[in-house]
mmCIF file of C-alpha atoms in Angstrom:
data_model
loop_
_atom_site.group_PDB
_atom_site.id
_atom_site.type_symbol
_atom_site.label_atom_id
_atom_site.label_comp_id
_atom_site.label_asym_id
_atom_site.label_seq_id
_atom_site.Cartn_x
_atom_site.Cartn_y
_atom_site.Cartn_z
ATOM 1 C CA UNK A 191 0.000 0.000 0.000
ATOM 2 C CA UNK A 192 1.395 3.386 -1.170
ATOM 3 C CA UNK A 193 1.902 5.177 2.491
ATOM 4 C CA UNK A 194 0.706 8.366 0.628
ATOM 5 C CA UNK A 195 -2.692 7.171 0.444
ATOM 6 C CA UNK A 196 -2.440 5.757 4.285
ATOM 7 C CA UNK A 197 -2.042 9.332 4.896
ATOM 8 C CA UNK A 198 -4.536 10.973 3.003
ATOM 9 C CA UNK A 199 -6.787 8.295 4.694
ATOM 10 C CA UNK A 200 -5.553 8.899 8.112
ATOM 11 C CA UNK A 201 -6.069 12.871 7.134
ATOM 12 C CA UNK A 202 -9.283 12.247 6.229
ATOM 13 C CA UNK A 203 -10.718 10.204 8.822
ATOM 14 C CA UNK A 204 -8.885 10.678 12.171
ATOM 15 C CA UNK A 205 -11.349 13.571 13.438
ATOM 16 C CA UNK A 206 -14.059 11.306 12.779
ATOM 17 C CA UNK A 207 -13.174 8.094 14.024
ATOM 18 C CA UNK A 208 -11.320 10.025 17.299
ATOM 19 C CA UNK A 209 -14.783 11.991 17.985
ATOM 20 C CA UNK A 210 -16.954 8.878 17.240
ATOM 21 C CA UNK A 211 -14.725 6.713 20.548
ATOM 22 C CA UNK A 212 -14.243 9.724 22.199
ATOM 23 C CA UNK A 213 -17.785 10.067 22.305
ATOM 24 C CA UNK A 214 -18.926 6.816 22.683
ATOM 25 C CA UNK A 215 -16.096 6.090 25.145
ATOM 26 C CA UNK A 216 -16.068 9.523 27.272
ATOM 27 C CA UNK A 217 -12.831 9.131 28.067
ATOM 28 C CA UNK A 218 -9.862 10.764 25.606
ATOM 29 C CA UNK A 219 -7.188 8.250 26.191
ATOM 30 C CA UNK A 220 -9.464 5.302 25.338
ATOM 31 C CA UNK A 221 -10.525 7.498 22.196
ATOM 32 C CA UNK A 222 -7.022 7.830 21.371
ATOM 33 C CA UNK A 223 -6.252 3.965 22.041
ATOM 34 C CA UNK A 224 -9.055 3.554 19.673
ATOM 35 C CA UNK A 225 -8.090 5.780 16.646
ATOM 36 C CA UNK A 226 -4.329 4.563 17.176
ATOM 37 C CA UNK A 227 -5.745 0.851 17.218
ATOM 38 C CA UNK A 228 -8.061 1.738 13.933
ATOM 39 C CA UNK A 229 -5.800 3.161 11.763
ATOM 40 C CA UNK A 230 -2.819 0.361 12.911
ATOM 41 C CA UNK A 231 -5.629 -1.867 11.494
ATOM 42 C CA UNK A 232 -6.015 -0.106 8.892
ATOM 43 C CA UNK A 233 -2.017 -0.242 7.450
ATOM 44 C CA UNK A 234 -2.123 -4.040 8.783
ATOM 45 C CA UNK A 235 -5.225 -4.793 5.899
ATOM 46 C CA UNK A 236 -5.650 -2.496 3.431
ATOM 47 C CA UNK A 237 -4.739 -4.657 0.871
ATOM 48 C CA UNK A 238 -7.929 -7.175 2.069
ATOM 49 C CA UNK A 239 -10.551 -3.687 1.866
ATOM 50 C CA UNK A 240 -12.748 -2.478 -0.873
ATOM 51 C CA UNK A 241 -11.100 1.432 -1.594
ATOM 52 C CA UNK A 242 -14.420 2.230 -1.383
ATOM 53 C CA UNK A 243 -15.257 0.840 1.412
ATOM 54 C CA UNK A 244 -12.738 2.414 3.695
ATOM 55 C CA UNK A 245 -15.147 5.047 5.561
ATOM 56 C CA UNK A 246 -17.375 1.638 6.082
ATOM 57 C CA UNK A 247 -14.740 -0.375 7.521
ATOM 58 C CA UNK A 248 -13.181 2.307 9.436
ATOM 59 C CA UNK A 249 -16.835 2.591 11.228
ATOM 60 C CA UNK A 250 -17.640 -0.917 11.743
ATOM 61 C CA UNK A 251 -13.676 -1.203 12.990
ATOM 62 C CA UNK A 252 -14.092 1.575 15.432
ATOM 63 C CA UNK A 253 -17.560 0.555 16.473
ATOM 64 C CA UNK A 254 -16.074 -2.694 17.473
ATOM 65 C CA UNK A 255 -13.110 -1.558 19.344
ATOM 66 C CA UNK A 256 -15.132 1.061 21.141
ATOM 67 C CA UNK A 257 -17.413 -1.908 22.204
ATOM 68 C CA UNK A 258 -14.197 -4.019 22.979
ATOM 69 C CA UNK A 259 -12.517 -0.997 24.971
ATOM 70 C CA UNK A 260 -16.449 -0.154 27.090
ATOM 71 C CA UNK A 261 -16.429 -3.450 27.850
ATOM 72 C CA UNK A 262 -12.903 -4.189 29.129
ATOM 73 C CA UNK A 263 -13.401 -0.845 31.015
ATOM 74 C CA UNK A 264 -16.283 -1.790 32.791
ATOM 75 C CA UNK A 265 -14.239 -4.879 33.856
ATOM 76 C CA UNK A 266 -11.310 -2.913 35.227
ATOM 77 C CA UNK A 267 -13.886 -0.113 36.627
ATOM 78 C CA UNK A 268 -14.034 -1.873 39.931
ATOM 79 C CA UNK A 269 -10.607 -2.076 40.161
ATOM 80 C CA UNK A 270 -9.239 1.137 38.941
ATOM 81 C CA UNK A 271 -12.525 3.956 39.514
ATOM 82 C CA UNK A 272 -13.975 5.478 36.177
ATOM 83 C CA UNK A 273 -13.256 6.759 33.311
ATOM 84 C CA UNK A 274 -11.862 10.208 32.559
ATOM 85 C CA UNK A 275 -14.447 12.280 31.405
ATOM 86 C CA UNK A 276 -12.936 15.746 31.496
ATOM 87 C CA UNK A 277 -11.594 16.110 28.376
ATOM 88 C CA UNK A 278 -15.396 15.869 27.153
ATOM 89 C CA UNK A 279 -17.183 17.563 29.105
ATOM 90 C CA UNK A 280 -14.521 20.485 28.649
ATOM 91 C CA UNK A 281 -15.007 20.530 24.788
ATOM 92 C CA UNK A 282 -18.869 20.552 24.934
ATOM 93 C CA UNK A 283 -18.534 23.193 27.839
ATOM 94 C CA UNK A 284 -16.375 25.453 25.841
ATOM 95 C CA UNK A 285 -17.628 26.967 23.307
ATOM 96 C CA UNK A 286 -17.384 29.395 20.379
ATOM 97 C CA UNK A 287 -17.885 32.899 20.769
ATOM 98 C CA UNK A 288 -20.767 32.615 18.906
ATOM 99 C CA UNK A 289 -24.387 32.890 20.213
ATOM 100 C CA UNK A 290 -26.005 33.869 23.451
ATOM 101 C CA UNK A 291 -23.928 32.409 26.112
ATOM 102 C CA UNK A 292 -27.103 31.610 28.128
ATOM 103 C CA UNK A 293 -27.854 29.339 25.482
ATOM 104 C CA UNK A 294 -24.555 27.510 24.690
ATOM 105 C CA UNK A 295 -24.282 26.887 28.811
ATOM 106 C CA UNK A 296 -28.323 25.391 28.541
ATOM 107 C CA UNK A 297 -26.937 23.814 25.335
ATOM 108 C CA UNK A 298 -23.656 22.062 27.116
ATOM 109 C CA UNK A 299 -25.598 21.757 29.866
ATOM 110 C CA UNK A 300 -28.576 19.478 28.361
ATOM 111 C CA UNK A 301 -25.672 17.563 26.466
ATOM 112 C CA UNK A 302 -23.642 16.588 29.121
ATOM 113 C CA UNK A 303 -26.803 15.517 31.107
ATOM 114 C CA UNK A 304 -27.756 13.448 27.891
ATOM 115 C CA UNK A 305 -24.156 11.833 27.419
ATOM 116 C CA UNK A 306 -24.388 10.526 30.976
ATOM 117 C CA UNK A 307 -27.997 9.264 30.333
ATOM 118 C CA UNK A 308 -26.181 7.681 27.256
ATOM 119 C CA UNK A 309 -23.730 5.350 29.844
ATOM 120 C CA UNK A 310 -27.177 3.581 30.691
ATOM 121 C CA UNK A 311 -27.125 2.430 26.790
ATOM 122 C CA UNK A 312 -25.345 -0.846 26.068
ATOM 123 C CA UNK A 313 -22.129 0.237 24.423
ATOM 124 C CA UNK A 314 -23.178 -1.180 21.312
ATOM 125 C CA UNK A 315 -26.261 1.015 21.012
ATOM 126 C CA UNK A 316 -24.524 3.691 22.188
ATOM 127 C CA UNK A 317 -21.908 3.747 19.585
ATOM 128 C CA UNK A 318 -25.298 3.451 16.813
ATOM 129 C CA UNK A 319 -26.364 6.639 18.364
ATOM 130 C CA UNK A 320 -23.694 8.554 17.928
ATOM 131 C CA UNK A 321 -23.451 7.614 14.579
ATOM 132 C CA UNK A 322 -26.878 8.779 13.675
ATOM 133 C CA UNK A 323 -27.089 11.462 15.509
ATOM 134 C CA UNK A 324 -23.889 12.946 16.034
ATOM 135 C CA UNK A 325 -22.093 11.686 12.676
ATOM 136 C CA UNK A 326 -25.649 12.512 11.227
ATOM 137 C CA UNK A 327 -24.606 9.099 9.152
ATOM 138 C CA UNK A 328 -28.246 7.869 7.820
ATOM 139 C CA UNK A 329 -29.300 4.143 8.842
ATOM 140 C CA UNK A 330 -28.450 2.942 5.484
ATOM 141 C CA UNK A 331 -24.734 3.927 5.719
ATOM 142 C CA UNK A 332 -24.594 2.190 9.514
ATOM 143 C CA UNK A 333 -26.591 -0.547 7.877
ATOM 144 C CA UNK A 334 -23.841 -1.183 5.446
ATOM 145 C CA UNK A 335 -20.806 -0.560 7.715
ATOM 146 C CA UNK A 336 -21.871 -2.673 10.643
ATOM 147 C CA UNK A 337 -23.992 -5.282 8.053
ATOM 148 C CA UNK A 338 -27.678 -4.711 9.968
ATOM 149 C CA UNK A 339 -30.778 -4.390 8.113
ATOM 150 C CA UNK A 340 -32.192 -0.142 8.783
ATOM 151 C CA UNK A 341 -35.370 -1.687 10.520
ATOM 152 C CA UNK A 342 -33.232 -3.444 13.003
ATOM 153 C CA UNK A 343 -31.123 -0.329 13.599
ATOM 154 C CA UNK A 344 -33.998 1.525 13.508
ATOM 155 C CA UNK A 345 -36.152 -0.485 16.122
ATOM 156 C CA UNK A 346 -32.691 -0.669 18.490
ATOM 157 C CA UNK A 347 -32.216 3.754 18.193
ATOM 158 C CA UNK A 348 -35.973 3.822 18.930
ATOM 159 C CA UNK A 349 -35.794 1.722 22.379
ATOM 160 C CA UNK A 350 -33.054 3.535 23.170
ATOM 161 C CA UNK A 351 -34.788 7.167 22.686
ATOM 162 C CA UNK A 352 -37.600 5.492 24.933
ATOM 163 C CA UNK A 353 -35.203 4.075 27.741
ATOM 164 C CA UNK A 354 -33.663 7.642 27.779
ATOM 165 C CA UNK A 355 -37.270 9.364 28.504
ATOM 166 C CA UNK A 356 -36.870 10.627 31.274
ATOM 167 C CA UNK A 357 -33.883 12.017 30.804
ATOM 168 C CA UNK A 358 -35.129 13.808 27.641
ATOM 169 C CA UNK A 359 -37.868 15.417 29.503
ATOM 170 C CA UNK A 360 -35.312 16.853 32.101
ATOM 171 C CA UNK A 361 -33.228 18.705 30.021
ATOM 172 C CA UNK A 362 -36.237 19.603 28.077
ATOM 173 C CA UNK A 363 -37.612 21.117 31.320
ATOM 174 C CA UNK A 364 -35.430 22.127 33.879
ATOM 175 C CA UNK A 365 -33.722 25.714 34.044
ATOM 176 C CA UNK A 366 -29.942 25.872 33.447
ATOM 177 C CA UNK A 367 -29.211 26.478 37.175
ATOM 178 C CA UNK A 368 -31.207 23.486 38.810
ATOM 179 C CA UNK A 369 -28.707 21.353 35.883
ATOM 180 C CA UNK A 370 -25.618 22.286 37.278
ATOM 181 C CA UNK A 371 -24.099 19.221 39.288
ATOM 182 C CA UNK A 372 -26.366 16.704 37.415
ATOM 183 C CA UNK A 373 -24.658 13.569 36.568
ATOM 184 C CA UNK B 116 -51.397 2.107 20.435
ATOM 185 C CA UNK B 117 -50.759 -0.585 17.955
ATOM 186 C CA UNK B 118 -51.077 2.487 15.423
ATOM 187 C CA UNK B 119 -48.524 4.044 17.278
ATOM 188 C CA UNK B 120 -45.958 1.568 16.988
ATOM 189 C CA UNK B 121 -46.499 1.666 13.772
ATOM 190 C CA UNK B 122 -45.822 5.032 13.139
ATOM 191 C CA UNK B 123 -43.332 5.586 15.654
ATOM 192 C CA UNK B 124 -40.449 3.987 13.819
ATOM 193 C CA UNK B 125 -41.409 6.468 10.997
ATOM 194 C CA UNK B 126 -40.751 9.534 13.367
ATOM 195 C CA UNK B 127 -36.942 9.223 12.883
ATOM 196 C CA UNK B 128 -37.223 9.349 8.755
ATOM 197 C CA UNK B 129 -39.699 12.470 9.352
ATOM 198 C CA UNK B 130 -37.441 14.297 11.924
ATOM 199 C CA UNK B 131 -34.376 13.956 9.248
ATOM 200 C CA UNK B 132 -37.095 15.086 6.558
ATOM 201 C CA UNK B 133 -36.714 11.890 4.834
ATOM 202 C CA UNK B 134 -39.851 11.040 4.900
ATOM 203 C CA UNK B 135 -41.904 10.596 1.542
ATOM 204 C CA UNK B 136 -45.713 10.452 0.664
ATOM 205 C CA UNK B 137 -48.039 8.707 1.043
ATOM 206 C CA UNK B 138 -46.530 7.819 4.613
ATOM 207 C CA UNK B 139 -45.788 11.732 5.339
ATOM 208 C CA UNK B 140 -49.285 12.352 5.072
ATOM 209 C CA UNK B 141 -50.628 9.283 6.986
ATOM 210 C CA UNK B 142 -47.758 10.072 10.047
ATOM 211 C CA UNK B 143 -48.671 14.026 10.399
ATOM 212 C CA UNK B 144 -52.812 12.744 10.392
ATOM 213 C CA UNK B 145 -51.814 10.412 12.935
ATOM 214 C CA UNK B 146 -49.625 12.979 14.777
ATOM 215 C CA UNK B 147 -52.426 15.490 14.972
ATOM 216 C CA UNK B 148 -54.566 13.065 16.707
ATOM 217 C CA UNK B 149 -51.585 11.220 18.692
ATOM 218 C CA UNK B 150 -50.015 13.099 21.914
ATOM 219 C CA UNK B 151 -47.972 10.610 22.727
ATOM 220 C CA UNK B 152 -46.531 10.324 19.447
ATOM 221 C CA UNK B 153 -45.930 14.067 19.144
ATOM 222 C CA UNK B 154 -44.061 13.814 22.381
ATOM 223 C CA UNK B 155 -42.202 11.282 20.937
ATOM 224 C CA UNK B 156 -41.389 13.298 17.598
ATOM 225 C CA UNK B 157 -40.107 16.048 19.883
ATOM 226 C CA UNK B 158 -37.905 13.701 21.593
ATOM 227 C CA UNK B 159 -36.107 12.791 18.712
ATOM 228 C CA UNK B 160 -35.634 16.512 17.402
ATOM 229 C CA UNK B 161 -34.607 16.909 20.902
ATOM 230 C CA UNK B 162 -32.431 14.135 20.647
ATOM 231 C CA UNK B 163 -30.975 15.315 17.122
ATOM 232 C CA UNK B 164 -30.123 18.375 18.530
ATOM 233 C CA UNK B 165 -28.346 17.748 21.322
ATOM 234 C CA UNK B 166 -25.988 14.838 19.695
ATOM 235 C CA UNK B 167 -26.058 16.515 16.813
ATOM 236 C CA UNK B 168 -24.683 19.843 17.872
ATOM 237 C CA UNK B 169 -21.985 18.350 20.060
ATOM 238 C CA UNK B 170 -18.561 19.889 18.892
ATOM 239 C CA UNK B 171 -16.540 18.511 17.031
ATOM 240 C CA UNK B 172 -13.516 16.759 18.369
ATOM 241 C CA UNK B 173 -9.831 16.862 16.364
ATOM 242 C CA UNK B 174 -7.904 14.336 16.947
ATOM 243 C CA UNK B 175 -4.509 14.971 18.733
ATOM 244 C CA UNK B 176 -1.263 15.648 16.910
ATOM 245 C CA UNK B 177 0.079 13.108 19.337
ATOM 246 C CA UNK B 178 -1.898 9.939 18.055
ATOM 247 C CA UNK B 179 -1.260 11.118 14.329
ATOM 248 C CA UNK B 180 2.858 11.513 15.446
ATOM 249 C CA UNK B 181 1.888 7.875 16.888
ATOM 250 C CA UNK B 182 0.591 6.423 14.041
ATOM 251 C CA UNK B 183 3.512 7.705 11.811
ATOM 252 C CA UNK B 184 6.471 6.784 13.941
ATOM 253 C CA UNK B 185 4.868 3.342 14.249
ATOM 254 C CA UNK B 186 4.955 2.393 10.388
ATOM 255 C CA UNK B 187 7.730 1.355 8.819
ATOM 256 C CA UNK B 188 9.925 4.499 7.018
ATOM 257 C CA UNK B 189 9.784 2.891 3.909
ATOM 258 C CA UNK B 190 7.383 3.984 2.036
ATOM 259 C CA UNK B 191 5.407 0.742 0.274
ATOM 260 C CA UNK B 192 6.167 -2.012 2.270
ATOM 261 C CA UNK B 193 2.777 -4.676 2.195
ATOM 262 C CA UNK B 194 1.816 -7.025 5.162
ATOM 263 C CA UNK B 195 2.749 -6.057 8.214
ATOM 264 C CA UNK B 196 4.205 -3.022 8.484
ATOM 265 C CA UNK B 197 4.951 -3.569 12.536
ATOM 266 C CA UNK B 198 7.329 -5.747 11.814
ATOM 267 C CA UNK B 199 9.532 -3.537 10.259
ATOM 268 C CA UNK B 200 13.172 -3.562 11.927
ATOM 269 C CA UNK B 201 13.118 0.160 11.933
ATOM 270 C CA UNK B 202 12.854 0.152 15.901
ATOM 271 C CA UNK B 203 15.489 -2.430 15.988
ATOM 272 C CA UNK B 204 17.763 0.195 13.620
ATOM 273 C CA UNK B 205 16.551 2.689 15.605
ATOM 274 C CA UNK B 206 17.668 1.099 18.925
ATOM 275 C CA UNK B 207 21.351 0.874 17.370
ATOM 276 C CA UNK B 208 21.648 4.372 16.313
ATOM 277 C CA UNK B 209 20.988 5.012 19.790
ATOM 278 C CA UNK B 210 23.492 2.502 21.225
ATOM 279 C CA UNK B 211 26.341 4.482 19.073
ATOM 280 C CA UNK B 212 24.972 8.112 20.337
ATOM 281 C CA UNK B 213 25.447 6.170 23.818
ATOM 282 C CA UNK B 214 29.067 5.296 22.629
ATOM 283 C CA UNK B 215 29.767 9.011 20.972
ATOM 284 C CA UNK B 216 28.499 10.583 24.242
ATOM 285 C CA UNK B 217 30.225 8.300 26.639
ATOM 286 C CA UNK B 218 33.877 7.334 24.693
ATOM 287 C CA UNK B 219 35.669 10.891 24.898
ATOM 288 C CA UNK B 220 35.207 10.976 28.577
ATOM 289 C CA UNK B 221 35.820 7.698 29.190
ATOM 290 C CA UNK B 222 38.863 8.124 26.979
ATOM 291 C CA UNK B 223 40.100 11.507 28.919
ATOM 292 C CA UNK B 224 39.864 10.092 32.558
ATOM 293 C CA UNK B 225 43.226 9.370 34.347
ATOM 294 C CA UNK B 226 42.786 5.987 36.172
ATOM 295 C CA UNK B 227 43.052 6.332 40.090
ATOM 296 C CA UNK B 228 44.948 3.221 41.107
ATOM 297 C CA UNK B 229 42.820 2.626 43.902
ATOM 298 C CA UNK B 230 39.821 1.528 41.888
ATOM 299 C CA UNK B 231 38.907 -1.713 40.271
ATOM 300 C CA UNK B 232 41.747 -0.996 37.550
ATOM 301 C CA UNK B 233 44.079 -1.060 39.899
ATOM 302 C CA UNK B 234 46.118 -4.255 38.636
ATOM 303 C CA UNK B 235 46.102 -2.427 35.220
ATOM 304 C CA UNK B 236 48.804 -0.256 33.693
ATOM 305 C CA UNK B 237 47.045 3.848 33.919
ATOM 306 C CA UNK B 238 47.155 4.570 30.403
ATOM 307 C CA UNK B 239 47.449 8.517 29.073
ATOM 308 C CA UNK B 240 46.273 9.139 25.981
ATOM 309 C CA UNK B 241 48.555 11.020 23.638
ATOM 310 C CA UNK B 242 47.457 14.014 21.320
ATOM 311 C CA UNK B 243 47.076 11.523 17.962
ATOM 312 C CA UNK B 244 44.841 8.901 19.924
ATOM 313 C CA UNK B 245 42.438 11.611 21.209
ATOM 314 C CA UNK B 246 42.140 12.696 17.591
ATOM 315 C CA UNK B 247 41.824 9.476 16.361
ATOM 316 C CA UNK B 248 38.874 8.991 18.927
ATOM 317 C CA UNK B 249 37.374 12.478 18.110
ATOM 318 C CA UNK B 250 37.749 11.031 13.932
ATOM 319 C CA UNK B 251 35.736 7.738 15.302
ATOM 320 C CA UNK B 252 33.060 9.761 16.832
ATOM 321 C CA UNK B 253 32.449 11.415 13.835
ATOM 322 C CA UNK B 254 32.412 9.159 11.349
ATOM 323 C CA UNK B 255 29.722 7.114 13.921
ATOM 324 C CA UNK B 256 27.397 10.083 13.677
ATOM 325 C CA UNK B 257 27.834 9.757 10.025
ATOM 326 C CA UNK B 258 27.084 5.911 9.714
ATOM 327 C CA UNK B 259 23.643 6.737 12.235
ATOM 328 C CA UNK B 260 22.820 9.485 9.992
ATOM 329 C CA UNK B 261 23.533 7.367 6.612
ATOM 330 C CA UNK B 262 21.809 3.920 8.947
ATOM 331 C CA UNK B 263 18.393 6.651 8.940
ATOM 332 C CA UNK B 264 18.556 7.522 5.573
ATOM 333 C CA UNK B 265 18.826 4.104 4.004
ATOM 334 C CA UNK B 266 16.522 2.821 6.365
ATOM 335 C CA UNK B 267 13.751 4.448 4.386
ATOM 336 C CA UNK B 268 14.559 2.296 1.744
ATOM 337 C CA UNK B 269 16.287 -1.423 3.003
ATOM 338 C CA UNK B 270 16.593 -3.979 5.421
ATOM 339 C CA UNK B 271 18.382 -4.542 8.326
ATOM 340 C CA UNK B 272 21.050 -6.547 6.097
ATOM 341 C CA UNK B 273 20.977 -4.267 3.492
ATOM 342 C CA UNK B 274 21.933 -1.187 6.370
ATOM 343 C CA UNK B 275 24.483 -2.906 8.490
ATOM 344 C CA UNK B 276 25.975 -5.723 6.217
ATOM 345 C CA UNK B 277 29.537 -6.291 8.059
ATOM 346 C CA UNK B 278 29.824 -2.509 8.925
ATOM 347 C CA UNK B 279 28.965 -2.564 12.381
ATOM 348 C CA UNK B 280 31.055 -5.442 13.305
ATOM 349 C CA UNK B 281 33.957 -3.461 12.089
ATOM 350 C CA UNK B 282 32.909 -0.105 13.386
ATOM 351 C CA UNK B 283 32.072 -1.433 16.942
ATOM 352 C CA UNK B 284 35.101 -3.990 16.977
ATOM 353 C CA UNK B 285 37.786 -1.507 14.978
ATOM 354 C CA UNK B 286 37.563 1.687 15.213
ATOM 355 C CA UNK B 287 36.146 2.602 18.617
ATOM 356 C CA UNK B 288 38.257 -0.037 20.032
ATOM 357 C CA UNK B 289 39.942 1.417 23.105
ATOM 358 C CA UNK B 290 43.742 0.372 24.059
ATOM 359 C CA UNK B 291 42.690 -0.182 27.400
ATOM 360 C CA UNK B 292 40.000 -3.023 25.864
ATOM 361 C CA UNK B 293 42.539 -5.912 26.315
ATOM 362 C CA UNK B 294 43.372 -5.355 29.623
ATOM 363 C CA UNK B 295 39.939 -4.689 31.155
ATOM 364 C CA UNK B 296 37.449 -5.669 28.770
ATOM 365 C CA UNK B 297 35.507 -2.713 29.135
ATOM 366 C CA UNK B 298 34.492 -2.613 25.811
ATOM 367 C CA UNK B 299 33.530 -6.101 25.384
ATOM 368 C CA UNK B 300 29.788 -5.433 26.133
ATOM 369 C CA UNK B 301 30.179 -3.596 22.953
ATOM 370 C CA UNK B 302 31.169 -6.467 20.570
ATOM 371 C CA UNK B 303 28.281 -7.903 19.219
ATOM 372 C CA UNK B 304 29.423 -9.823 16.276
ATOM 373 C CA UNK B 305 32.057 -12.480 16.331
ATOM 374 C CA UNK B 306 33.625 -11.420 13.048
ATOM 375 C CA UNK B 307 36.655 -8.815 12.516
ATOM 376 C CA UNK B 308 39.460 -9.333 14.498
ATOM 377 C CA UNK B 309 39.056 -9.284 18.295
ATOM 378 C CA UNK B 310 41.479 -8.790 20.667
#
């Protein structure tokens, strides 16, 4: 494989694939274990993947690891305390300059409540999720990538907007101030 | 409520505004009638929102420095490119740094007799060895400079060959070697005349 287009690959993909674990991780060192381990993978086998397939593969490979590394950290949780989540809930604290800060802080606010409702999710569904809604990849394209039919995914993102109800309706509800310290 | 499940896995294609007729019709009829439904069509714009405007998240230099220090320098090598001896090369440039930085002291100490080299004869270096040394230590950070810049291109054999057998065992051979082995930790190949 010509390491020029290894590059341009890992260019092209390592914001994705690093926001996709770091989201569906919470924790920035297992997101960068992850991208590191996915794009190691990636050199190892390209020879063995469709070229245009890549974006697919690199999904369904980071999906996979992310569901590896949740579970393996869930394991070691007793043992070792939790995961880091700083490094997230600093970037969707801080925010542009743009906007009425009221808002972004109700905004960061009803996200960070929602990522810690998202922990309740098995890690596989939670890795769908942020795929649909934070990649804002359509079923078909996670369909492909992780080889499940759209009504499946479709009938696992719905039970998992039910199971998170409640928290929905919070953030929905409650003023900025009664959020702080929630989670 | 067996119309709403129904409809309710349709509320995610409406929300992204994929969503075609007839069923867009037939889901806003039934959403006009259907509070539950309407709550749950709210909670997945809510839900679109709030993953959906999450920031964006770069990836640190530090993984991408990773990821390139960790594939072979060569530029097209196929199958695994971990196995590449580039660490290995890597680990012997280092050992000769080790040697440049440690030979001209070594070299320029006066031997007290009261330490382990007592039994041997103190040795002063003269003017032409230290220059000799000084020659040695140059021509090593040469070869590590030439071992990186073939290593982009050939193996381990191709790099070394018999060169650092007769580097290691030749030139920085000290004349206190025979006496105290000191520098036997430092021959790694049998070949080229040992002392």
């Amino acid at each position: 494989m010509k390491r020029q287009i290894y590059e341009e690959l890992l260019a092209s993909h390592k914001d994705r694939i690093y926001s996709h674990a770091l989201y569906s991780l919470r924790d920035a060192h297992d997101a960068e274990d992850v991208t590191q381990e996915v794009f190691l993978k990636l050199w190892d086998r390209y020879e063995s993947i469709d070229p245009e397939k890549v974006g697919g593969w690199l999904t369904r490979v980071t999906h996979n690891l992310c569901i590896d590394h949740s579970r393996r950290r869930k394991a070691q949780r007793n043992n070792f305390g939790h995961p880091d989540h700083e490094a997230v809930d600093t970037l969707v604290a801080v925010r542009g300059g743009l906007g009425d800060p009221e808002q972004n802080l109700l905004l960061s606010q009803r996200q960070a409540a929602l990522l810690d409702a998202l922990e309740t999710l098995t890690p596989e569904t939670r890795s769908v999720m942020i795929m649909h809604y934070f990649q804002d990849m359509k079923l078909h394209e996670i369909g492909s990538a992780l080889d499940k039919s759209v009504s499946a995914l479709k009938v696992q993102i719905h039970r998992a907007r039910k199971s998170l109800r409640l928290v929905l309706t919070n953030v929905a509800e409650t003023p900025p101030q009664a959020q702080r310290g929630t989670g | 409520m067996n119309d709403c499940t129904l409809y309710e896995l349709q509320l995610m294609d409406l929300a992204a505004g994929e969503l075609t007729e007839p069923d867009l019709g037939a889901v806003r009829k039934h959403l006009q009638q259907c509070a539950d439904c309407s709550a749950e069509l709210a909670r997945e714009i809510q839900m679109r929102e709030l993953l959906g405007g999450l920031p964006a998240a770069a990836c640190p230099e530090a993984v991408t420095n990773r990821l390139q220090s960790a594939l072979p320098l060569g530029a097209d090598r196929t199958g695994n490119g971990r196995s590449s001896w580039w660490p290995a090369g890597l680990g012997l440039v280092a050992a000769a740094l080790l040697a440049v930085l440690l030979i001209p002291g070594w070299m320029n100490r006066t031997v007290a007799p009261e330490s382990d080299l007592a039994q041997s004869e103190i040795h002063e270096f003269t003017d032409a060895e230290i220059s000799q040394a000084r020659r040695d230590v140059i021509a090593t950070l040469a070869l590590a400079a030439d071992i990186l810049e073939r290593s982009r291109e050939e193996t381990v054999a191709d790099v070394f060959g018999a060169r650092l057998p007769r580097i290691i065992n030749g030139s920085l051979r000290s004349p206190l070697s025979d006496a105290q082995g000191t520098t036997d930790n430092l021959k790694t190949a049998p070949t080229g005349g040992n002392g």
